[in-house]
Amino acid sequence: MRVMLVAGARPNFMKIAPIFHAAAGLDDIECLIVHTGQHYDYEMSQAFFDDLELPKPDFFLEAGSGSHAGQTGKIMIAFEKVCEGQKPDLVMVVGDVNSTLACSIVAKKMLIGVAHVEAGLRSFDLEMPEEINRMVTDAISDYFFVTEQSGVDNLLHEGKPKESIYLVGHVMIDNLLRQEQLLDNCGSDAFPTGSLKKMLGDYLFLTLHRPSNVDDREVLAGIVATLNEISARLPIIFPVHPRTRKMLDLYDLQLADTIHQLPPLGFRESLFWWRDAVMVLTDSGGLQEETTALRIPCITLRHNTERPITVEMGSNVLAGNRPADIIAAFEQTLVGECRRGQVPPLWDGKAAERIWAVVRGSG
Ligand code: UD1
C-alpha cells in the first residue's frame, strides 16, 4: 500500500514524524513524505526535520507564503501532479493548516482515500482559518483519527459514520515522549541558549503567532504592554514567530529587556526551555496539549480552544487576550491556584502504531 504523508507547516512536522517512524518496519506499507513548502525558513522547517530524524522529503512542492487562496491553490496544483505520477492508495494529512486542506481536496477528487490525523477538533470559531481547514478536511475524509473524546462527539454530531472514527490518542505526544528521552541524553550545552538558561533562574516561556493576536495593532499593543508588565516579575523567554516579528516591526512595538527574544527554535531546544518553565503562555494549539502531557501550567491567550480536554483534564487555562484577564490568570497560576491536571487517555506514545493497525487492517 502506497501512503503519502503530507506536511507543510511547523506544527505538522512533529505529527508526521512518529507516523513515518512507525511505518519503517511494515513490509506492506510504502510511506512517502510530501513537504508542501508552506514553511520554508531553516528554523521553521529543516531544523525540525533534523530534530525529528526525518529524511529528506520524497516530494517538495515549494508552495511558500501567500494569501490563503494563493497558497492553497499552489499546493493543490503541485500536489495533483504528484498524485497523477505516484497514484497513492491513501493520502494521510495531519492537523489543520492550509496544506492539510489543499492536499485532502486534491486526493479526494482523484478518488484516493483520505485519512485525517487529528480529526474532529472544533473551536466553533469560523474566524480562525484553521477551523475552516478542519471542517472541510473532515467533510471529505475516509478515516478519522481522533486525539480526544470531544473530536469523536463532534464528528458523530456532524453525521460521520461511527465505523470510520478511531480514537487513537495523539501522535504529537508520541513525538513529545520520544524527544523528552533524547533531551535527557544531551546536556544543556547542546544548545546555543543553554548558558542563558543557567543564568536565568525561574522564567516563563511564551509563544505568540495567531492572526487574532498579532495582526491587529490595538490587540497586539495590549498584549505587549501586559507581557512587559509580567516580565518585570519573572523573565520571559520568547522565540518569535516570523509573522509576529513582522507585525512588531510594522507597529513599532517595543518589548522590555526582561523579555528575551530568540529566533524560532527547533523542536528539542524549544522543549529544553518550556519543560522547565514556571508556566507557559501561548496561543499555539500544540503547546496546549504538550504542556498538558507534561503537566506544566499553561495560560492560553485565546478565548476558545478546539482542544477542550486540555482545560477539562489538563493544565491549560483559557485567558483570552485582554490585558486584565491575562494578568489575572498569571497571578492565579503563580500562587498555585491552577492545577497541573492529568494526562488524557491514550496520550501514551502509541498513537502512530494504532493508526497503522487500522489502515493495514482495512487495506
Ligand atoms: C501557519 C498555520 C497555522 C500554524 C502556524 C504555525 C495556516 C492557515 N496557518 O500559520 O495554523 O499554527 O503556521 O507556525 O495554515 N514566514 C516566514 N518563514 C516561513 C514561513 C512563514 O518568514 O518559513 C512568514 C511569511 O512572511 C508569512 C508569515 O510568516 O507571510 C505567516 O506564515 P503562514 O504560513 O502564512 O502562516 P502562519 O502564521 O505561520
CSV table of C-alpha atoms and ligand atoms in Angstrom, one decimal:
chain,number,residue,atom,x,y,z
A,1,MET,CA,0.0,0.0,0.0
A,2,ARG,CA,1.5,3.4,-1.0
A,3,VAL,CA,0.7,6.1,1.5
A,4,MET,CA,1.6,9.7,1.1
A,5,LEU,CA,2.1,11.5,4.3
A,6,VAL,CA,1.7,15.3,3.9
A,7,ALA,CA,3.3,18.0,6.0
A,8,GLY,CA,3.6,21.7,5.2
A,9,ALA,CA,4.0,23.9,8.2
A,10,ARG,CA,5.8,23.7,11.5
A,11,PRO,CA,3.1,22.0,13.6
A,12,ASN,CA,2.8,19.2,11.0
A,13,PHE,CA,6.3,18.0,11.2
A,14,MET,CA,6.1,16.6,14.8
A,15,LYS,CA,2.9,14.9,13.8
A,16,ILE,CA,4.2,13.1,10.8
A,17,ALA,CA,7.5,12.0,12.5
A,18,PRO,CA,6.0,9.2,14.7
A,19,ILE,CA,3.8,8.0,11.8
A,20,PHE,CA,6.7,7.8,9.5
A,21,HIS,CA,9.0,6.1,12.0
A,22,ALA,CA,6.2,3.6,12.9
A,23,ALA,CA,5.9,2.6,9.2
A,24,ALA,CA,9.6,1.7,9.0
A,25,GLY,CA,9.2,-1.9,9.9
A,26,LEU,CA,6.0,-2.5,8.0
A,27,ASP,CA,6.6,-4.5,4.8
A,28,ASP,CA,3.2,-3.9,3.3
A,29,ILE,CA,3.4,-0.1,3.6
A,30,GLU,CA,5.4,2.3,1.4
A,31,CYS,CA,5.3,5.6,3.2
A,32,LEU,CA,6.3,8.7,1.2
A,33,ILE,CA,6.7,12.2,2.6
A,34,VAL,CA,5.3,15.2,0.8
A,35,HIS,CA,6.5,18.6,2.1
A,36,THR,CA,4.4,21.3,0.6
A,37,GLY,CA,6.9,24.1,1.4
A,38,GLN,CA,4.2,26.2,3.3
A,39,HIS,CA,7.0,26.8,5.8
A,40,TYR,CA,10.4,27.1,4.3
A,41,ASP,CA,12.9,29.0,6.6
A,42,TYR,CA,15.6,26.8,8.1
A,43,GLU,CA,14.2,27.4,11.7
A,44,MET,CA,10.6,26.7,10.6
A,45,SER,CA,11.3,23.6,8.6
A,46,GLN,CA,14.7,21.9,8.2
A,47,ALA,CA,15.6,22.3,11.9
A,48,PHE,CA,12.5,20.2,12.6
A,49,PHE,CA,13.4,17.5,10.1
A,50,ASP,CA,16.8,17.3,11.8
A,51,ASP,CA,15.5,17.1,15.3
A,52,LEU,CA,12.7,14.7,14.4
A,53,GLU,CA,15.1,12.4,12.5
A,54,LEU,CA,13.1,12.7,9.3
A,55,PRO,CA,14.7,12.0,5.9
A,56,LYS,CA,14.6,14.4,3.1
A,57,PRO,CA,11.0,14.6,1.8
A,58,ASP,CA,10.3,12.4,-1.3
A,59,PHE,CA,8.4,15.4,-2.8
A,60,PHE,CA,8.9,19.1,-2.1
A,61,LEU,CA,6.2,21.3,-3.6
A,62,GLU,CA,7.8,24.8,-2.9
A,63,ALA,CA,4.4,26.5,-2.2
A,64,GLY,CA,5.9,29.3,0.0
A,65,SER,CA,3.9,32.1,1.6
A,66,GLY,CA,1.0,33.9,0.1
A,67,SER,CA,-2.7,34.7,0.6
A,68,HIS,CA,-4.8,31.8,1.8
A,69,ALA,CA,-6.2,31.2,-1.7
A,70,GLY,CA,-2.8,31.8,-3.4
A,71,GLN,CA,-1.0,29.4,-1.0
A,72,THR,CA,-3.8,26.7,-1.1
A,73,GLY,CA,-4.0,26.9,-4.9
A,74,LYS,CA,-0.3,26.5,-5.4
A,75,ILE,CA,-0.2,23.4,-3.1
A,76,MET,CA,-3.2,21.9,-4.9
A,77,ILE,CA,-1.8,22.3,-8.4
A,78,ALA,CA,1.6,20.9,-7.4
A,79,PHE,CA,0.1,18.0,-5.3
A,80,GLU,CA,-2.2,17.0,-8.1
A,81,LYS,CA,0.8,16.4,-10.4
A,82,VAL,CA,2.5,14.3,-7.7
A,83,CYS,CA,-0.7,12.2,-7.2
A,84,GLU,CA,-1.0,11.7,-11.0
A,85,GLY,CA,2.5,10.4,-11.2
A,86,GLN,CA,2.6,8.3,-8.0
A,87,LYS,CA,-1.0,7.0,-7.8
A,88,PRO,CA,-1.0,6.6,-4.0
A,89,ASP,CA,-3.6,4.3,-2.3
A,90,LEU,CA,-4.0,6.7,0.6
A,91,VAL,CA,-3.2,10.3,1.4
A,92,MET,CA,-2.7,11.0,5.1
A,93,VAL,CA,-3.0,14.6,6.2
A,94,VAL,CA,-2.4,15.9,9.8
A,95,GLY,CA,-3.7,18.9,11.7
A,96,ASP,CA,-5.4,21.9,10.3
A,97,VAL,CA,-3.1,24.1,8.2
A,98,ASN,CA,-3.6,25.1,4.6
A,99,SER,CA,-1.6,22.2,3.4
A,100,THR,CA,-4.0,19.8,5.2
A,101,LEU,CA,-7.0,21.3,3.4
A,102,ALA,CA,-5.3,21.6,0.0
A,103,CYS,CA,-4.0,18.0,-0.2
A,104,SER,CA,-7.1,16.4,1.1
A,105,ILE,CA,-9.3,18.1,-1.5
A,106,VAL,CA,-6.9,17.1,-4.3
A,107,ALA,CA,-6.8,13.4,-3.2
A,108,LYS,CA,-10.5,13.1,-2.7
A,109,LYS,CA,-11.3,14.5,-6.2
A,110,MET,CA,-8.8,11.9,-7.6
A,111,LEU,CA,-10.8,9.2,-5.8
A,112,ILE,CA,-7.8,8.5,-3.5
A,113,GLY,CA,-8.6,7.6,0.1
A,114,VAL,CA,-8.0,10.4,2.7
A,115,ALA,CA,-7.0,9.8,6.3
A,116,HIS,CA,-7.1,12.8,8.7
A,117,VAL,CA,-5.0,12.6,11.7
A,118,GLU,CA,-6.2,15.0,14.5
A,119,ALA,CA,-9.7,14.9,13.1
A,120,GLY,CA,-12.9,16.2,14.7
A,121,LEU,CA,-11.4,19.1,16.7
A,122,ARG,CA,-13.6,22.2,16.7
A,123,SER,CA,-13.2,25.7,18.1
A,124,PHE,CA,-16.6,26.7,16.7
A,125,ASP,CA,-14.8,30.0,15.7
A,126,LEU,CA,-15.1,30.5,12.0
A,127,GLU,CA,-12.8,33.5,12.1
A,128,MET,CA,-9.9,31.0,12.6
A,129,PRO,CA,-8.6,29.8,9.2
A,130,GLU,CA,-7.7,26.5,10.9
A,131,GLU,CA,-11.4,25.9,11.8
A,132,ILE,CA,-12.4,26.1,8.2
A,133,ASN,CA,-9.4,23.8,7.3
A,134,ARG,CA,-10.6,21.3,9.9
A,135,MET,CA,-14.2,21.3,8.9
A,136,VAL,CA,-13.5,20.9,5.1
A,137,THR,CA,-10.9,18.2,5.6
A,138,ASP,CA,-13.3,16.2,7.8
A,139,ALA,CA,-16.1,16.7,5.4
A,140,ILE,CA,-14.3,14.6,2.8
A,141,SER,CA,-12.1,12.2,4.9
A,142,ASP,CA,-12.4,8.4,4.9
A,143,TYR,CA,-10.6,7.8,8.1
A,144,PHE,CA,-10.9,10.0,11.1
A,145,PHE,CA,-8.0,9.5,13.6
A,146,VAL,CA,-9.0,11.4,16.8
A,147,THR,CA,-7.0,12.6,19.8
A,148,GLU,CA,-9.7,13.2,22.3
A,149,GLN,CA,-13.3,12.3,23.0
A,150,SER,CA,-14.7,15.8,22.0
A,151,GLY,CA,-13.4,15.0,18.5
A,152,VAL,CA,-15.5,11.8,18.3
A,153,ASP,CA,-18.5,13.7,19.6
A,154,ASN,CA,-18.2,16.5,17.1
A,155,LEU,CA,-17.8,14.0,14.2
A,156,LEU,CA,-20.8,12.0,15.2
A,157,HIS,CA,-22.8,15.2,15.6
A,158,GLU,CA,-21.9,16.1,12.1
A,159,GLY,CA,-23.2,12.7,10.9
A,160,LYS,CA,-19.9,11.0,10.2
A,161,PRO,CA,-20.1,7.2,10.2
A,162,LYS,CA,-19.2,5.7,13.5
A,163,GLU,CA,-17.1,2.9,11.9
A,164,SER,CA,-14.8,5.5,10.3
A,165,ILE,CA,-13.9,7.2,13.6
A,166,TYR,CA,-10.9,5.9,15.6
A,167,LEU,CA,-9.9,7.4,19.0
A,168,VAL,CA,-6.2,6.6,18.8
A,169,GLY,CA,-4.6,9.1,21.1
A,170,HIS,CA,-2.1,11.7,19.9
A,171,VAL,CA,0.8,11.3,17.5
A,172,MET,CA,2.2,14.7,18.7
A,173,ILE,CA,2.5,13.2,22.2
A,174,ASP,CA,4.2,10.1,20.7
A,175,ASN,CA,6.8,12.5,19.4
A,176,LEU,CA,7.0,14.5,22.6
A,177,LEU,CA,7.8,11.4,24.7
A,178,ARG,CA,10.5,10.4,22.3
A,179,GLN,CA,12.0,13.8,22.2
A,180,GLU,CA,12.0,14.1,26.0
A,181,GLN,CA,14.2,10.9,26.2
A,182,LEU,CA,16.6,12.4,23.6
A,183,LEU,CA,16.7,15.6,25.5
A,184,ASP,CA,17.5,13.8,28.7
A,185,ASN,CA,20.5,12.2,26.9
A,186,CYS,CA,22.1,15.5,25.9
A,187,GLY,CA,23.4,18.2,28.3
A,188,SER,CA,22.3,21.8,28.4
A,189,ASP,CA,25.5,22.7,26.5
A,190,ALA,CA,23.9,21.1,23.4
A,191,PHE,CA,22.0,24.3,22.7
A,192,PRO,CA,23.2,27.8,22.0
A,193,THR,CA,20.8,29.2,24.5
A,194,GLY,CA,22.0,26.8,27.3
A,195,SER,CA,24.1,29.5,29.0
A,196,LEU,CA,21.2,31.9,29.2
A,197,LYS,CA,19.1,29.2,30.9
A,198,LYS,CA,21.8,28.6,33.5
A,199,MET,CA,21.8,32.4,34.3
A,200,LEU,CA,18.1,33.0,34.5
A,201,GLY,CA,16.6,31.1,37.4
A,202,ASP,CA,12.8,31.0,37.2
A,203,TYR,CA,11.3,32.1,33.9
A,204,LEU,CA,8.1,32.0,31.8
A,205,PHE,CA,8.0,30.6,28.2
A,206,LEU,CA,5.9,32.4,25.6
A,207,THR,CA,4.8,31.7,22.0
A,208,LEU,CA,2.5,34.1,20.1
A,209,HIS,CA,1.6,33.9,16.4
A,210,ARG,CA,-2.2,33.7,15.9
A,211,PRO,CA,-3.5,36.3,13.5
A,212,SER,CA,-6.2,37.2,16.0
A,213,ASN,CA,-3.5,38.2,18.5
A,214,VAL,CA,-0.8,39.7,16.3
A,215,ASP,CA,-2.4,41.2,13.2
A,216,ASP,CA,-4.4,44.0,14.9
A,217,ARG,CA,-2.4,46.8,16.3
A,218,GLU,CA,-4.5,47.6,19.3
A,219,VAL,CA,-4.7,43.9,20.3
A,220,LEU,CA,-1.0,43.3,19.9
A,221,ALA,CA,-0.1,46.6,21.7
A,222,GLY,CA,-2.3,45.4,24.7
A,223,ILE,CA,-0.6,42.0,24.8
A,224,VAL,CA,2.8,43.5,24.6
A,225,ALA,CA,2.2,46.0,27.4
A,226,THR,CA,0.8,43.2,29.6
A,227,LEU,CA,3.8,40.9,28.8
A,228,ASN,CA,6.2,43.8,29.6
A,229,GLU,CA,4.5,44.2,33.0
A,230,ILE,CA,4.6,40.4,33.7
A,231,SER,CA,8.2,40.2,32.7
A,232,ALA,CA,9.1,42.7,35.5
A,233,ARG,CA,8.1,39.9,37.9
A,234,LEU,CA,9.6,36.9,36.0
A,235,PRO,CA,11.7,37.0,32.9
A,236,ILE,CA,10.1,35.7,29.7
A,237,ILE,CA,11.7,33.6,27.0
A,238,PHE,CA,10.1,34.4,23.7
A,239,PRO,CA,11.1,32.6,20.4
A,240,VAL,CA,9.5,35.0,17.9
A,241,HIS,CA,7.5,33.6,15.0
A,242,PRO,CA,8.1,35.3,11.6
A,243,ARG,CA,4.6,36.6,11.4
A,244,THR,CA,4.8,38.2,14.9
A,245,ARG,CA,8.3,39.7,14.1
A,246,LYS,CA,6.8,41.3,11.1
A,247,MET,CA,3.9,42.8,13.0
A,248,LEU,CA,6.0,44.0,16.0
A,249,ASP,CA,8.2,45.8,13.5
A,250,LEU,CA,5.3,47.2,11.4
A,251,TYR,CA,3.6,48.6,14.5
A,252,ASP,CA,6.9,49.7,16.1
A,253,LEU,CA,6.1,47.9,19.4
A,254,GLN,CA,8.9,47.6,22.0
A,255,LEU,CA,9.3,44.5,24.2
A,256,ALA,CA,11.0,45.1,27.6
A,257,ASP,CA,14.6,43.8,28.0
A,258,THR,CA,13.2,41.3,30.5
A,259,ILE,CA,11.6,39.5,27.5
A,260,HIS,CA,14.4,37.5,25.9
A,261,GLN,CA,13.7,37.4,22.2
A,262,LEU,CA,15.0,34.4,20.4
A,263,PRO,CA,14.7,33.2,16.8
A,264,PRO,CA,12.2,30.4,16.2
A,265,LEU,CA,13.6,27.3,18.0
A,266,GLY,CA,13.9,23.8,16.8
A,267,PHE,CA,11.7,21.2,18.5
A,268,ARG,CA,14.2,19.9,21.0
A,269,GLU,CA,15.6,23.3,22.0
A,270,SER,CA,12.1,24.6,22.5
A,271,LEU,CA,11.2,21.7,24.7
A,272,PHE,CA,14.5,22.3,26.6
A,273,TRP,CA,13.1,25.7,27.6
A,274,TRP,CA,9.4,25.1,28.1
A,275,ARG,CA,9.5,21.9,30.2
A,276,ASP,CA,11.4,23.7,33.0
A,277,ALA,CA,9.3,26.9,32.8
A,278,VAL,CA,7.2,28.1,35.8
A,279,MET,CA,4.4,28.4,33.3
A,280,VAL,CA,3.9,28.7,29.5
A,281,LEU,CA,1.9,31.5,27.9
A,282,THR,CA,0.8,30.6,24.3
A,283,ASP,CA,-1.7,30.8,21.6
A,284,SER,CA,-0.5,27.6,19.9
A,285,GLY,CA,-2.8,24.6,19.6
A,286,GLY,CA,0.0,22.1,20.0
A,287,LEU,CA,1.6,23.6,23.1
A,288,GLN,CA,-1.7,23.5,25.0
A,289,GLU,CA,-1.6,19.7,24.5
A,290,GLU,CA,2.1,19.2,25.1
A,291,THR,CA,2.0,21.2,28.4
A,292,THR,CA,-0.9,19.1,29.4
A,293,ALA,CA,1.0,15.9,28.6
A,294,LEU,CA,4.0,17.1,30.8
A,295,ARG,CA,1.7,18.7,33.3
A,296,ILE,CA,3.2,22.2,33.0
A,297,PRO,CA,0.9,25.1,33.8
A,298,CYS,CA,-0.3,26.8,30.6
A,299,ILE,CA,-2.1,30.0,30.0
A,300,THR,CA,-3.7,30.2,26.6
A,301,LEU,CA,-4.1,33.6,25.1
A,302,ARG,CA,-7.3,32.8,23.3
A,303,HIS,CA,-11.0,32.9,24.0
A,304,ASN,CA,-11.7,29.4,22.8
A,305,THR,CA,-9.9,26.1,22.2
A,306,GLU,CA,-10.6,23.2,19.9
A,307,ARG,CA,-8.8,21.1,22.4
A,308,PRO,CA,-11.2,21.2,25.4
A,309,ILE,CA,-9.6,18.2,27.2
A,310,THR,CA,-6.6,20.4,28.0
A,311,VAL,CA,-8.8,22.6,30.1
A,312,GLU,CA,-11.2,20.0,31.5
A,313,MET,CA,-8.5,17.5,32.4
A,314,GLY,CA,-5.1,19.1,31.7
A,315,SER,CA,-3.1,22.1,33.0
A,316,ASN,CA,-4.5,24.6,30.5
A,317,VAL,CA,-6.4,27.8,31.4
A,318,LEU,CA,-8.1,29.9,28.7
A,319,ALA,CA,-7.3,33.5,29.5
A,320,GLY,CA,-8.3,35.3,26.3
A,321,ASN,CA,-6.2,38.2,25.1
A,322,ARG,CA,-7.4,41.2,27.2
A,323,PRO,CA,-4.7,42.6,29.5
A,324,ALA,CA,-6.7,42.3,32.8
A,325,ASP,CA,-7.6,38.7,32.0
A,326,ILE,CA,-4.1,37.7,31.2
A,327,ILE,CA,-2.8,39.3,34.4
A,328,ALA,CA,-5.5,37.6,36.5
A,329,ALA,CA,-4.6,34.2,35.0
A,330,PHE,CA,-0.9,34.8,35.6
A,331,GLU,CA,-1.4,35.8,39.2
A,332,GLN,CA,-3.6,32.8,39.9
A,333,THR,CA,-1.2,30.4,38.3
A,334,LEU,CA,1.8,31.9,40.2
A,335,VAL,CA,0.2,31.3,43.6
A,336,GLY,CA,-0.5,27.7,42.5
A,337,GLU,CA,-4.3,28.0,42.0
A,338,CYS,CA,-4.1,26.3,38.6
A,339,ARG,CA,-3.9,22.6,38.8
A,340,ARG,CA,-1.2,20.5,37.0
A,341,GLY,CA,-4.0,18.3,35.8
A,342,GLN,CA,-3.9,14.8,34.4
A,343,VAL,CA,-2.7,13.2,31.1
A,344,PRO,CA,-5.7,12.4,28.8
A,345,PRO,CA,-6.4,8.8,27.9
A,346,LEU,CA,-4.3,7.2,25.2
A,347,TRP,CA,-1.7,10.0,25.2
A,348,ASP,CA,0.8,7.3,25.8
A,349,GLY,CA,3.2,7.3,22.9
A,350,LYS,CA,1.4,4.6,20.9
A,351,ALA,CA,-1.0,6.6,18.6
A,352,ALA,CA,1.0,6.0,15.4
A,353,GLU,CA,1.0,2.2,16.0
A,354,ARG,CA,-2.7,2.3,16.4
A,355,ILE,CA,-3.1,4.3,13.2
A,356,TRP,CA,-1.2,1.8,11.2
A,357,ALA,CA,-3.0,-1.1,12.7
A,358,VAL,CA,-6.3,0.5,11.5
A,359,VAL,CA,-5.0,1.3,8.0
A,360,ARG,CA,-3.5,-2.1,7.5
A,361,GLY,CA,-6.5,-3.9,8.9
A,362,SER,CA,-8.9,-2.3,6.5
A,363,GLY,CA,-6.5,-2.1,3.5
B,1,UD1,C1,0.6,28.6,9.9
B,1,UD1,C2,-0.7,27.9,10.0
B,1,UD1,C3,-1.1,27.9,11.5
B,1,UD1,C4,0.0,27.3,12.3
B,1,UD1,C5,1.3,28.1,12.1
B,1,UD1,C6,2.5,27.6,12.9
B,1,UD1,C7,-2.4,28.1,8.3
B,1,UD1,C8,-3.6,28.8,7.9
B,1,UD1,N1,-1.8,28.6,9.3
B,1,UD1,O1,0.4,30.0,10.3
B,1,UD1,O2,-2.2,27.1,11.7
B,1,UD1,O3,-0.3,27.4,13.7
B,1,UD1,O4,1.6,28.0,10.7
B,1,UD1,O5,3.6,28.4,12.6
B,1,UD1,O6,-2.0,27.1,7.6
B,1,UD1,N2,7.0,33.1,7.1
B,1,UD1,C9,8.4,33.1,7.1
B,1,UD1,N3,9.1,31.9,7.0
B,1,UD1,C10,8.4,30.7,7.0
B,1,UD1,C11,7.0,30.7,7.0
B,1,UD1,C12,6.3,31.9,7.1
B,1,UD1,O7,9.0,34.1,7.2
B,1,UD1,O8,9.1,29.7,6.9
B,1,UD1,C13,6.3,34.3,7.3
B,1,UD1,C14,5.7,34.7,5.9
B,1,UD1,O9,6.1,36.1,5.7
B,1,UD1,C15,4.2,34.6,6.1
B,1,UD1,C16,4.1,34.6,7.6
B,1,UD1,O10,5.3,34.2,8.2
B,1,UD1,O11,3.5,35.6,5.5
B,1,UD1,C17,3.0,33.7,8.1
B,1,UD1,O12,3.2,32.4,7.6
B,1,UD1,P1,1.9,31.4,7.1
B,1,UD1,O13,2.5,30.1,6.8
B,1,UD1,O14,1.1,32.2,6.1
B,1,UD1,O15,1.1,31.4,8.4
B,1,UD1,P2,1.5,31.1,9.9
B,1,UD1,O16,1.1,32.3,10.7
B,1,UD1,O17,2.9,30.6,10.0
